[in-house]
Structure formats: structure tokens, C-alpha cells
DNA sequence: TTGAAAGCGCTAACAT
DNA sequence: ATGTTAGCGCTTTCAA
């Protein structure tokens, strides 16, 4: 069954294909009567313009590529609402491209190659340990890109990020003020938020008081609860601390549960702070104090920024830094 | 900066564009020496074939559309690993199309219209209260489609689902055997698993013993913990039950937490069963007994089925029903 | 083994 | 206000 084309519609309506094209593209030079004939023909033949052909003719695909490593999916998921809503409103499709963790040789260039071939109008990248290389590639091919979670700015390149350093110094100072300096930072491999900056913020807060936050106070961990929980279950058999910062709520829940299983009362014996303010944080008992990052908005802003670039609109701020704040719940005093 | 095309490569290599096309498509009639010249030119010019042009010429986009309502995103998320991995392996791109909950008039046809215009090679749909209409549309446009969570089969139409009726009768019988018939089913609006069938399974199990499971034992609820938790927090002030089945782990956590806040011990005073075996179920205290649904595999199978349809391969089973089982944890005895 | 040319379905000058 | 025509960048016969 052959798909109906603009030619079929033109014939049915008794006009040229150019007129049909004008009607479907909303040109206002078409005589109302003619327009109606065309509209009728479109309806009768149930014609749906081929976006691929249009894309070839206009060099526009109205599609945006979202590229991220699988491990960041949890974050992207929370953001996809904002991305999807904005994209839908602005009439863009979103295609997702994930990079596998354990890639065959060169996962980054592999997936970006697909993006380039797909001729996506624009691209959204996420902070990851590969992000610099990714940015490099997108710049080389001159594809308008916005990066989420990593501050950069350039031609055809915007970013939306969070001031991780600021929030971690604030948090650290809060405890240092209370004389609590037995702090541990549980750091997952990847996060939307720059965990290296977060770590640096802690160190700087310590340093400002003549103290040092040593690297052995940073515990690297998996974001799989199945892995992190047993780890901490074991860890707390032999360790006690005053405060645990976490790079992601999921690990914070593992810490809370494992601590309590070892008779450590949260928050009385130990305080725990999560990150991202995901639903994990409210489902945990006690509910987690956590750093709120407005992920939905991050996604929505990314698409808006991107479409501005695509439209050649003026962009006042190309490297947007959004604020975060701490949500106080029951895992801290 | 003009993108380099197949013509540029042809000129650089001193051959015709047909030869270049043969090289990039792996035709084996090209003389090795010629092939090498072309390969060199491709490398030198950093040529990436335009997938849009190719799509127009071949009527294939190598892209698959995934369509689902926002509220199902939690489920799709768990599945996207499987979808993404399979799609990547089989060299398809996936485009996601979400329908907004509170649509302007006709969300379904709106979003599917985009899918049709995009000329996606195939489409993945999910069980939802709109799925019948969606299927209808895909059939009309003859787009190979696989539906996840809803059993159907037709030309160009496969499905992968779960036998909800079977699992709910099994579960119900387990409690009925123990003489526990004070059962409540907490039912969210949408789930990948057909909750109507699940409900029917409970009813049938009751009926088989001359009992009735009345409709007032089905509590409809939101999947937002922020909504469901306060609801149950209040509910358990005046209600006690022996067993609570839940249509999704998230609500089960709300039930567990709210019950415990009201002094109801889980599982001693009340048993709670979740559904889907998400990470919520292991993070809950006590950890949830839940119905395991192999979502990753569901996603992977969907893509494999779809690509078989696209390749015209033989499909032995067009309406696959996958098994589920109950994972026993500490929210039941 | 390679090249020439038609065509995929549409848009966008340019004519009329 | 409408029609004609030349692309968009590729694939795929058909010839050579």
C-alpha cells in the first residue's frame, strides 16, 4: 500500500504540488477557496507529510538528540519530563542515544557518529567523565549543543549547571560551625552535579578553618543499591562517623538503612544528607535531608536554550548556573 | 560551513558517486584499490553520510518510535535499558514520544501523528487506557508495532505481556489458604501490567471458594508518593487489614510507611505485597515482597520482535506472554 | 567493476 | 494567487 504523497493531494485537489506545500506550511498567500479544496483532499486521502523528505529539502529535522551514559539514566529520567514537555511545545522530537558503560573501544565517538548522521538539529549532553570529548566533537561538526551539569560556553554551545562548590561549602560550614568535622563523602561514579567540585567545596571549607579534609574521607561507591547497601552494612560494623554526605539519594538510603541495621541511630548518632531530592529521599525512613536540584527545570531550560540557538535568537546568558538549596527532613538534626 | 556530501567524496577519490555509495554500503563488487581510494577520501573529508537523504532514498529511517503517557515513564525507564541495548545492537535509533496526561483535546492522535510523519520504521506502544485507540491508528497506517503489557496480535502487530490474572489468583489463593480474606488492592491509574486483569484474578479466586471480593476493596491511588503517603497515613487511623496488594511498589512503600506510622507492624499485623520488583522494593524497610516483572527483558524482546517484523522474519509467537513470580522479602510472613 | 541517470517527497526560488 | 522547476543527498536500476 503506497503512502499518499503531496502529488496525490495536488491531483485530487486539482492544483499544483506547490500550492499543497503552501497550504500545509500555512502560507497565507493561498486563496481561501483553493486552500479549502486542498484541505479537503488532504482529509480525504488522509495525507501525512513525510518529515524525512521535508528534512532533506529544508536541512531541518525538527529533532533533538539527547546523549547520555546509561548510568546517568536515573537523572535523565527525572529531567525527561521537562525535556519532553518543552520539546513537545516547541514541536521538536527527541531521540535518545545512550552510551554503554563498558564500551567496545570507543563508545563516545560511536554514539555521536549516529547523532551526526541523523542530522539532529541540536543536541543535549550531560556531565560525565567523557563530556569534554563529546563537546569537542559537537563543536567540530558545528551542532548546536547544550550541556547539562557542566559549565561551558562557546559558539553554538550553552550550558546549564549547578554550583556544586557553593552548596558543599555551605553544607560543610554548617557542620563545622557545630564542631562536627568527622564528615564522610560518599561519591558515586557519575552524577549530573559535578562531584569533583563538590569535594573541592568541602576541602575549601575545611581549609578555611585550618583543617584538612583528607581524600580517604571520600568513599567511592556504586549507585546500585544491591551493591552499596551490603558495602555499608559491612562498613558500619567497624566505622562510626558524625556526618555522611552523599552524591546521590540512592546511596544515602543505603547508608541510612545500613547504619540503622548496625544500631546507629539516624540522625541522633549520625546525620545523613542526600543529593538531588529524588523520590527516594521522601520514601526513606527517616526521610532524607537532601540537596534539591531542580531537574525538571534543568531539562526544560535546556530545550529552550537549544531552540533559541536554533532560531538564532539572542541569548542573554549562555552558561546558566541554577541555584540549589537544602531540604531539611529527618535524617539530620 | 557546508557539510561534505557524497559528491565531494566522489570528486576527491576520482570516482562516481555510485561507487562511493557502494563503498559506504559495503557492496562487495568494488575493486579493493578503488575502495581504498574512497575510504581515504572519506577519512580525509571526514564524511558522515546523511541519514535523512538515505532515509528518503530507501524509505527506511532506522528509527523506532517509543510512545507512552508520562505517567508510565517510571516503567519505561526500567525498560529503556533493554530497549536501548537491543536497539543499539541492531542499529536502530529510538525516538521517544510522550503523551501528556491532561491533553488538549486529543493527545493520542496528536502524538501518533508525529510518529507517522516521522516515518519511523516501527513503533512500541505500552498498555494504557488509550492503547486500543493507539493500536487502531498504527494498524491504519500499517506501521509495524509491538505493544508491551497488553495482549494483542494481528498483521504487523505483536505484543509482549504478563499474565496478571494468573499471578493474582496465585497470590490470593496463598492468603485464602491461610484463612486470610481481609485483602485490599491498592490500584494506581496506570501500570504496564493490566490491573483490571489482576483485579479479576482476585475476584475469581474468591469466587472459587464461594466468597466475593467486593469493589470497595479496590482503592484507587496516585503513584505520587507525596499524595499516596498522606492518604494512607490518614486511612490507617481508622482501618486495619490483613493483607494489602499493590499495583506498584511505590504505593506499597507508602502503605508500609503509613501503616508503621500508625503502629501497624509489617508483616506481623499486616502483610504488604508490591508489584514490579523495582529498586523501591529493596530500599523499603522492611523490604517488600513483590511481584517480579522482567522489565529489562520486556524491552529487549520488544525491540527484537519489532526488528523481526521489519526484516520480514518468521515470528513463531506473535503474542508473547512472559512469566512472573513472587519475590519473598520481609513485608510478608 | 564502474558510471549515468532516475527517483525518494518535499521546499523554495522564480515565472506567470 | 498559482504553477514550474531545480535542488536536498542519497540509493538503485540499467548500461557500459
XYZ file of C-alpha atoms (C1' of nucleotides) in Angstrom:
698
model
C 0.000 0.000 0.000
C 1.651 3.134 -1.283
C 1.779 6.121 1.031
C -0.066 9.124 -0.278
C 2.188 11.972 -1.294
C 1.867 15.616 -1.988
C 1.407 14.765 -5.659
C -1.656 12.688 -4.935
C -3.121 15.526 -2.952
C -2.328 18.010 -5.704
C -4.024 15.846 -8.268
C -7.049 15.215 -6.089
C -7.434 18.914 -5.415
C -6.699 19.900 -8.977
C -3.823 22.193 -8.074
C -0.041 22.035 -8.304
C 2.091 20.482 -5.631
C 3.491 23.889 -4.759
C 0.067 25.002 -3.664
C -0.346 21.956 -1.499
C 3.014 22.684 0.044
C 1.906 26.224 0.743
C -1.229 25.047 2.449
C 0.480 22.549 4.709
C 3.083 25.109 5.621
C 0.493 27.727 6.424
C 1.482 30.226 3.766
C -1.089 32.967 3.672
C -0.948 33.774 0.007
C -3.322 30.956 -0.852
C -6.862 31.883 -1.804
C -9.300 30.600 0.821
C -11.271 28.610 -1.715
C -8.151 26.902 -3.008
C -6.970 26.224 0.490
C -10.230 24.555 1.274
C -10.014 22.330 -1.793
C -6.554 21.253 -0.723
C -7.611 20.709 2.870
C -10.467 18.542 1.667
C -8.147 16.494 -0.485
C -5.723 16.070 2.414
C -8.507 14.888 4.628
C -9.954 12.603 2.001
C -6.627 10.975 1.236
C -5.518 11.042 4.852
C -2.264 12.639 3.846
C 0.581 12.998 6.347
C 3.560 14.946 5.026
C 6.768 12.944 5.016
C 9.016 14.560 7.561
C 12.059 12.904 6.062
C 11.558 14.430 2.669
C 10.865 17.740 4.288
C 14.003 17.363 6.301
C 16.047 16.760 3.230
C 14.584 19.757 1.466
C 14.936 22.142 4.373
C 18.000 20.751 6.104
C 15.994 20.676 9.292
C 14.905 17.559 11.090
C 12.999 19.143 13.987
C 14.617 16.570 16.147
C 16.919 16.926 19.083
C 19.353 14.285 20.238
C 19.781 13.548 23.933
C 23.036 11.754 24.641
C 23.988 10.205 27.948
C 25.675 7.222 29.524
C 23.328 4.548 30.829
C 24.459 5.206 34.370
C 23.020 8.680 34.210
C 19.638 7.447 33.169
C 18.212 7.917 36.621
C 18.978 11.607 36.374
C 17.899 11.987 32.808
C 14.655 10.279 33.677
C 13.818 12.949 36.224
C 14.624 15.523 33.625
C 12.840 13.987 30.732
C 9.547 15.413 31.849
C 10.908 18.906 31.397
C 12.683 17.992 28.215
C 9.652 16.265 26.768
C 7.196 18.965 27.701
C 9.325 21.741 26.269
C 10.198 19.804 23.157
C 6.574 18.989 22.532
C 5.558 22.591 22.994
C 8.244 23.790 20.636
C 7.471 20.976 18.210
C 10.699 19.060 18.354
C 11.079 15.332 18.600
C 13.625 13.894 20.937
C 15.803 10.955 20.101
C 17.755 9.298 22.821
C 21.227 7.962 22.396
C 22.791 6.113 25.257
C 26.379 5.115 25.572
C 27.102 1.794 27.162
C 29.262 1.819 30.221
C 31.678 -0.835 29.167
C 32.037 0.220 25.583
C 33.649 -1.596 22.740
C 36.637 0.614 22.217
C 35.190 3.983 21.651
C 31.643 4.394 22.888
C 31.617 8.158 22.751
C 32.529 8.691 19.147
C 30.383 5.735 18.161
C 27.207 7.169 19.522
C 27.944 10.716 18.466
C 28.590 9.464 14.968
C 24.997 8.334 14.892
C 23.852 11.687 16.089
C 25.795 13.393 13.364
C 24.461 11.075 10.698
C 20.942 11.606 11.952
C 21.359 15.321 11.270
C 19.648 16.224 14.511
C 19.112 19.956 14.648
C 20.615 20.137 18.087
C 21.970 18.058 20.898
C 21.808 17.828 24.663
C 24.804 16.441 26.504
C 25.206 15.610 30.183
C 28.040 15.944 32.596
C 30.067 12.751 32.587
C 33.703 11.834 32.521
C 33.530 11.898 28.734
C 31.800 15.206 28.378
C 34.865 17.147 27.270
C 35.461 14.834 24.350
C 31.814 14.912 23.458
C 31.748 18.681 23.450
C 34.812 18.672 21.255
C 33.088 16.526 18.667
C 29.899 18.527 18.608
C 31.914 21.668 18.110
C 33.805 20.137 15.234
C 30.575 19.338 13.456
C 29.093 22.621 14.456
C 25.973 21.161 16.014
C 24.189 23.487 18.424
C 24.546 21.859 21.797
C 23.589 22.451 25.374
C 25.372 20.705 28.169
C 23.598 19.975 31.417
C 25.608 19.820 34.605
C 28.899 21.103 33.298
C 29.695 24.757 32.852
C 30.909 25.726 29.394
C 30.129 28.325 26.809
C 31.219 28.824 23.254
C 29.871 29.285 19.759
C 26.835 27.089 19.393
C 27.374 25.888 22.915
C 25.417 26.704 26.028
C 25.250 25.078 29.408
C 23.094 24.782 32.454
C 24.738 23.791 35.639
C 24.582 23.884 39.368
C 27.067 25.489 41.703
C 28.269 22.365 43.465
C 31.147 24.123 45.190
C 28.921 26.692 46.765
C 26.440 24.195 48.141
C 29.079 21.910 49.563
C 30.911 24.693 51.357
C 27.626 25.875 52.783
C 26.773 22.398 53.972
C 30.226 21.768 55.357
C 30.332 25.061 57.195
C 27.033 24.235 58.803
C 28.584 21.206 60.468
C 31.951 22.761 61.133
C 30.142 25.536 62.940
C 28.696 22.928 65.230
C 32.122 21.473 65.774
C 31.360 18.377 63.765
C 34.246 17.605 61.472
C 34.006 13.824 61.217
C 32.461 14.039 57.775
C 32.469 11.418 55.039
C 31.522 11.987 51.435
C 30.022 9.021 49.617
C 30.680 9.617 45.951
C 29.101 7.665 43.110
C 30.881 7.440 39.787
C 28.687 9.792 37.857
C 26.252 12.469 38.719
C 24.659 15.337 36.950
C 26.198 17.528 39.585
C 29.947 17.868 39.446
C 31.082 15.778 42.322
C 34.689 16.879 41.958
C 33.612 20.451 42.595
C 31.503 19.301 45.479
C 34.500 17.575 47.004
C 36.600 20.657 46.482
C 33.994 22.738 48.271
C 34.285 20.530 51.327
C 38.062 20.777 51.244
C 37.977 24.530 50.913
C 35.599 24.874 53.831
C 37.919 22.760 55.941
C 40.962 24.662 54.754
C 39.370 27.987 55.619
C 39.477 26.859 59.222
C 42.921 25.423 59.097
C 41.613 21.888 58.857
C 42.096 19.321 56.138
C 39.537 17.089 54.551
C 41.605 14.136 53.502
C 40.938 12.055 50.425
C 40.360 8.915 52.459
C 37.168 10.579 53.606
C 35.758 10.206 50.122
C 34.210 6.788 49.605
C 33.580 5.841 46.008
C 30.533 3.690 45.572
C 28.144 2.125 43.135
C 24.702 3.577 42.504
C 23.286 0.093 42.654
C 21.643 -0.311 45.998
C 22.303 -4.014 45.747
C 25.993 -3.177 45.848
C 26.155 -0.145 48.089
C 23.886 -1.443 50.831
C 25.930 -4.568 51.603
C 29.052 -2.466 51.459
C 27.823 -0.094 54.131
C 26.215 -2.858 56.081
C 29.712 -4.162 56.471
C 31.394 -0.798 56.765
C 29.362 0.300 59.750
C 30.371 -2.763 61.678
C 33.714 -1.096 62.210
C 33.195 2.584 61.477
C 31.300 5.424 63.083
C 31.007 8.972 61.805
C 29.179 12.113 62.682
C 28.006 13.098 59.245
C 27.698 11.457 55.834
C 27.237 13.491 52.694
C 26.103 11.545 49.656
C 26.438 12.223 45.958
C 23.023 10.789 45.264
C 19.929 9.996 47.293
C 20.033 6.339 46.462
C 23.317 5.850 48.260
C 22.079 7.946 51.117
C 19.244 5.469 51.584
C 21.748 2.626 51.572
C 23.760 4.458 54.211
C 20.726 5.143 56.372
C 19.448 1.595 56.188
C 22.837 0.024 56.752
C 23.598 2.334 59.648
C 20.346 1.551 61.378
C 20.937 -2.143 60.908
C 24.121 -1.649 62.867
C 22.376 0.132 65.667
C 23.429 3.586 64.577
C 20.511 5.960 65.065
C 19.912 8.474 62.321
C 20.004 11.376 62.943
C 20.863 11.046 66.628
C 24.118 9.168 66.280
C 24.857 10.123 62.701
C 23.452 12.644 60.264
C 22.938 11.809 56.607
C 22.473 14.183 53.695
C 21.404 13.085 50.233
C 21.559 14.789 46.885
C 19.050 15.564 44.148
C 15.824 15.400 46.172
C 14.505 12.379 44.317
C 11.526 10.363 45.455
C 13.933 8.049 47.232
C 14.537 10.808 49.724
C 10.931 11.026 50.841
C 10.380 7.289 50.865
C 13.336 6.670 53.145
C 12.771 6.256 56.881
C 13.782 8.666 58.227
C 13.127 10.867 55.237
C 16.334 12.330 53.885
C 17.637 15.798 54.216
C 18.867 16.414 50.730
C 20.149 18.966 48.269
C 17.394 19.979 45.955
C 18.354 20.242 42.317
C 15.540 21.423 40.057
C 15.947 18.717 37.453
C 12.666 19.198 35.644
C 13.510 22.848 35.129
C 17.035 21.962 34.046
C 15.575 19.855 31.272
C 13.047 22.438 30.235
C 15.634 25.196 30.215
C 17.994 23.096 28.153
C 15.442 22.702 25.394
C 14.517 26.350 25.491
C 18.146 27.399 25.265
C 18.734 24.974 22.448
C 15.789 26.161 20.418
C 16.894 29.724 20.904
C 20.221 28.803 19.401
C 18.469 27.042 16.572
C 16.345 30.085 15.880
C 19.304 32.398 16.108
C 17.656 34.272 18.952
C 19.595 36.459 21.301
C 20.782 34.565 24.364
C 21.493 36.755 27.348
C 23.230 34.097 29.414
C 24.950 31.186 27.679
C 26.225 29.485 30.804
C 23.319 29.450 33.182
C 24.000 28.442 36.758
C 20.901 27.497 38.678
C 20.517 27.663 42.402
C 20.143 24.743 44.752
C 19.104 24.595 48.339
C 18.972 22.141 51.156
C 15.716 20.475 52.023
C 15.636 19.683 55.703
C 13.993 16.394 56.591
C 14.543 13.890 59.394
C 17.932 12.399 58.611
C 19.624 15.429 60.101
C 19.029 17.347 63.288
C 30.394 25.673 6.615
C 28.912 23.318 4.096
C 28.576 19.678 5.108
C 30.561 17.330 2.960
C 28.469 15.124 0.728
C 28.913 12.007 -1.254
C 29.728 14.175 -4.275
C 32.674 15.729 -2.519
C 33.964 12.306 -1.645
C 33.461 11.088 -5.214
C 35.393 14.029 -6.585
C 38.179 13.675 -4.069
C 38.515 9.989 -4.829
C 38.151 10.469 -8.561
C 35.215 8.094 -8.881
C 31.497 8.449 -9.351
C 29.106 8.923 -6.506
C 27.635 5.485 -7.178
C 30.938 3.934 -6.256
C 31.113 5.897 -3.061
C 27.634 4.744 -2.228
C 28.692 1.170 -2.837
C 31.637 1.540 -0.532
C 29.690 3.021 2.355
C 27.042 0.371 1.974
C 29.548 -2.422 1.970
C 28.883 -3.679 -1.521
C 31.466 -6.276 -2.426
C 31.645 -5.608 -6.127
C 34.053 -2.742 -5.623
C 37.670 -3.349 -6.504
C 39.836 -3.205 -3.367
C 42.027 -0.464 -4.797
C 39.024 1.681 -5.594
C 37.520 1.003 -2.228
C 40.698 2.169 -0.578
C 40.747 5.390 -2.555
C 37.204 6.074 -1.482
C 37.900 5.178 2.129
C 40.828 7.551 2.129
C 38.723 10.327 0.718
C 36.015 9.679 3.308
C 38.549 9.882 6.066
C 40.232 12.937 4.662
C 36.984 14.830 4.253
C 35.510 13.433 7.455
C 32.404 12.441 5.612
C 29.321 11.256 7.517
C 26.508 10.040 5.274
C 23.315 11.978 5.693
C 20.823 9.585 7.207
C 17.929 11.768 6.148
C 18.821 11.599 2.487
C 19.383 7.925 2.825
C 16.048 7.576 4.507
C 14.339 9.328 1.678
C 16.028 7.159 -0.913
C 15.404 3.884 0.862
C 12.165 4.601 2.689
C 13.853 3.435 5.853
C 14.704 5.639 8.779
C 16.338 3.053 11.037
C 14.459 4.653 13.823
C 11.890 3.270 16.169
C 9.315 5.333 17.993
C 8.513 4.638 21.622
C 5.163 6.100 22.647
C 3.875 6.287 26.181
C 1.962 8.521 28.576
C 4.090 10.484 31.020
C 2.634 8.551 33.929
C 4.182 5.363 32.632
C 7.619 6.850 32.471
C 8.704 5.098 35.623
C 8.057 1.783 33.947
C 9.505 2.730 30.619
C 12.596 3.919 32.385
C 13.227 0.474 33.816
C 12.746 -0.925 30.369
C 14.775 1.549 28.451
C 17.966 -0.269 29.265
C 16.698 -3.294 27.411
C 15.233 -1.208 24.646
C 18.360 0.863 24.252
C 20.772 -2.041 24.349
C 18.836 -4.034 21.770
C 18.220 -1.053 19.543
C 21.886 -0.125 19.637
C 22.934 -3.653 18.800
C 20.508 -3.821 15.906
C 21.451 -0.332 14.800
C 18.207 1.447 15.318
C 17.712 4.816 16.898
C 14.922 5.325 19.345
C 12.777 8.406 19.436
C 10.551 8.953 22.388
C 7.104 10.419 22.166
C 5.218 11.078 25.343
C 1.599 11.960 25.647
C 0.687 14.476 28.277
C -1.771 13.329 30.880
C -4.158 16.190 30.663
C -4.159 16.573 26.937
C -5.528 19.381 24.845
C -8.402 17.566 23.228
C -6.808 14.630 21.586
C -3.381 13.756 22.903
C -3.255 10.310 21.366
C -3.807 11.180 17.749
C -1.650 14.248 18.179
C 1.416 12.347 19.218
C 0.862 9.456 16.836
C 0.518 11.924 14.024
C 4.079 12.950 14.728
C 5.183 9.358 14.686
C 3.552 8.826 11.330
C 5.076 11.954 9.873
C 8.476 10.934 11.173
C 8.220 7.747 9.117
C 9.611 5.672 11.953
C 10.199 2.156 10.755
C 8.387 0.736 13.704
C 6.721 1.635 16.943
C 6.500 0.440 20.519
C 3.310 1.103 22.446
C 2.535 0.491 26.104
C -0.520 -0.665 27.925
C -2.585 2.351 28.911
C -6.228 3.286 28.823
C -5.676 4.642 25.340
C -3.857 1.664 23.928
C -6.770 0.340 21.880
C -7.106 3.581 20.004
C -3.385 3.781 19.518
C -3.245 0.280 18.096
C -6.103 1.162 15.772
C -4.158 4.090 14.372
C -0.932 2.182 13.870
C -2.829 -0.511 12.041
C -4.473 2.047 9.790
C -1.076 3.357 8.773
C 0.368 -0.073 8.602
C 3.285 0.641 10.900
C 4.870 -2.437 12.417
C 4.149 -2.180 16.104
C 4.734 -4.080 19.278
C 2.661 -3.468 22.333
C 4.093 -4.049 25.774
C 1.775 -5.056 28.571
C -1.354 -5.706 26.558
C -2.027 -8.896 24.691
C -2.883 -8.468 21.025
C -1.791 -9.930 17.760
C -2.517 -9.044 14.188
C -0.826 -8.201 10.930
C 2.188 -6.079 11.725
C 1.278 -6.279 15.364
C 2.945 -8.242 18.118
C 2.740 -7.996 21.840
C 4.573 -8.902 24.973
C 2.586 -9.135 28.128
C 2.380 -10.615 31.530
C -0.314 -12.924 32.824
C -1.714 -10.690 35.526
C -4.712 -12.881 36.157
C -2.611 -15.893 36.860
C -0.324 -14.159 39.308
C -3.151 -12.523 41.227
C -5.088 -15.753 41.646
C -1.942 -17.433 42.850
C -1.263 -14.683 45.317
C -4.844 -14.544 46.506
C -5.074 -18.291 46.951
C -1.985 -18.182 49.074
C -3.743 -15.963 51.584
C -7.130 -17.579 51.263
C -5.468 -20.877 52.091
C -4.296 -19.361 55.325
C -7.814 -18.136 56.027
C -6.868 -14.520 55.414
C -9.536 -12.891 53.314
C -9.325 -9.309 54.524
C -7.440 -8.237 51.432
C -7.223 -4.792 49.882
C -5.911 -3.988 46.426
C -4.289 -0.588 46.012
C -4.580 0.248 42.349
C -2.758 3.083 40.630
C -4.205 4.590 37.474
C -1.785 3.073 35.020
C 0.608 0.239 35.045
C 2.415 -1.806 32.492
C 0.654 -4.789 33.951
C -3.055 -4.965 33.320
C -4.519 -4.088 36.659
C -8.049 -4.888 35.552
C -6.983 -8.463 34.909
C -5.180 -8.524 38.215
C -8.345 -7.434 39.969
C -10.346 -10.041 38.123
C -7.896 -12.699 39.247
C -8.521 -11.801 42.861
C -12.263 -11.909 42.326
C -12.079 -15.260 40.629
C -10.001 -16.732 43.398
C -12.547 -15.514 45.924
C -15.439 -16.761 43.818
C -13.880 -20.201 43.519
C -14.390 -20.507 47.262
C -17.848 -19.060 47.328
C -16.545 -15.725 48.580
C -16.784 -12.309 46.991
C -14.116 -9.706 46.601
C -16.137 -6.530 46.550
C -15.192 -3.459 44.558
C -14.882 -1.333 47.666
C -11.775 -3.372 48.409
C -10.033 -1.742 45.474
C -8.507 1.562 46.429
C -7.542 3.781 43.536
C -4.498 5.867 44.245
C -1.920 8.189 42.820
C 1.580 6.989 42.011
C 2.932 10.159 43.583
C 4.223 9.250 46.994
C 3.502 12.784 48.096
C -0.151 12.041 47.512
C -0.453 8.390 48.418
C 1.504 8.527 51.663
C -0.660 11.187 53.329
C -3.713 9.346 52.109
C -2.708 6.110 53.809
C -1.352 7.931 56.822
C -4.901 9.063 57.312
C -6.531 5.868 56.151
C -4.799 3.679 58.695
C -6.042 5.829 61.536
C -9.392 4.148 61.063
C -8.715 0.993 59.046
C -6.955 -2.278 59.664
C -6.470 -5.085 57.180
C -4.682 -8.363 56.970
C -3.178 -8.014 53.550
C -2.558 -5.218 51.059
C -1.754 -5.938 47.437
C -0.354 -3.015 45.500
C -0.331 -2.263 41.796
C 3.125 -0.740 42.035
C 5.991 -0.834 44.503
C 5.884 2.881 45.089
C 2.436 2.722 46.608
C 3.453 -0.312 48.583
C 6.178 1.759 50.209
C 3.631 4.439 51.014
C 1.415 1.788 52.580
C 4.236 0.286 54.602
C 5.456 3.614 55.894
C 2.000 4.929 56.677
C 0.996 1.715 58.416
C 4.072 1.730 60.614
C 3.461 5.352 61.497
C 0.104 4.223 62.814
C 1.585 1.483 64.900
C 0.698 -1.303 62.495
C 3.585 -3.742 62.341
C 4.514 -5.052 58.918
C 4.401 -8.009 58.396
C 3.170 -9.031 61.849
C -0.073 -7.086 61.898
C -0.419 -6.631 58.177
C 1.269 -8.075 55.120
C 2.109 -5.929 52.112
C 2.896 -7.041 48.577
C 4.279 -4.742 45.917
C 4.493 -5.098 42.174
C 7.289 -4.839 39.593
C 10.280 -5.502 41.838
C 11.707 -2.025 41.393
C 14.529 -0.638 43.483
C 11.909 0.892 45.744
C 11.122 -2.577 46.959
C 14.615 -3.282 48.246
C 15.081 0.158 49.723
C 11.919 -0.060 51.758
C 12.116 -1.085 55.429
C 11.019 -3.815 55.669
C 12.000 -4.753 52.147
C 8.952 -5.527 50.046
C 7.706 -8.850 48.925
C 6.811 -8.076 45.361
C 5.830 -9.485 42.013
C 8.818 -9.629 39.772
C 8.225 -8.472 36.215
C 11.280 -8.774 33.978
C 11.083 -5.282 32.552
C 14.537 -5.129 31.032
C 13.804 -8.303 29.106
C 10.397 -6.985 28.091
C 12.085 -4.024 26.472
C 14.760 -6.084 24.793
C 12.234 -8.594 23.493
C 10.056 -5.834 22.137
C 12.842 -4.484 20.000
C 13.841 -7.911 18.807
C 10.276 -8.737 17.845
C 9.924 -5.432 16.113
C 13.060 -5.817 14.082
C 11.979 -9.285 13.076
C 8.802 -7.801 11.728
C 10.796 -5.142 9.938
C 13.040 -7.752 8.384
C 10.125 -9.928 7.415
C 11.496 -12.756 9.528
C 9.346 -15.590 10.663
C 7.853 -14.983 14.099
C 6.904 -18.112 15.961
C 4.905 -16.393 18.692
C 3.322 -13.017 17.990
C 1.712 -12.583 21.383
C 4.360 -13.488 23.884
C 3.309 -13.881 27.486
C 6.178 -13.781 29.922
C 6.177 -15.327 33.306
C 6.281 -13.521 36.620
C 6.952 -14.771 40.075
C 6.770 -13.543 43.587
C 9.894 -12.394 45.347
C 9.607 -13.038 49.021
C 11.090 -10.377 51.260
C 10.235 -9.079 54.696
C 6.923 -7.343 54.214
C 5.144 -10.684 54.303
C 5.448 -13.679 56.593
C 33.878 -3.167 -11.852
C 32.179 1.376 -12.677
C 29.268 5.315 -14.319
C 24.919 7.752 -15.739
C 20.577 8.871 -14.530
C 16.150 8.426 -12.399
C 13.779 8.851 -8.287
C 12.615 9.204 -2.998
C 8.766 13.514 -1.335
C 9.244 17.687 -0.256
C 10.600 23.109 -0.257
C 11.694 27.355 -2.333
C 13.039 30.297 -5.781
C 11.438 32.013 -9.999
C 7.862 32.677 -13.511
C 3.476 33.736 -14.797
C -2.549 33.587 -6.413
C -0.677 29.669 -8.607
C 2.439 26.784 -11.439
C 7.175 25.241 -12.987
C 11.388 23.682 -11.854
C 15.596 22.930 -9.600
C 17.500 21.066 -5.880
C 18.177 18.495 -0.908
C 21.923 13.842 -0.615
C 21.454 9.623 -1.163
C 20.227 4.603 -3.377
C 19.470 1.781 -7.161
C 18.454 0.213 -11.557
C 20.373 -0.019 -16.095
C 24.210 0.426 -19.330
C 28.692 0.194 -20.434
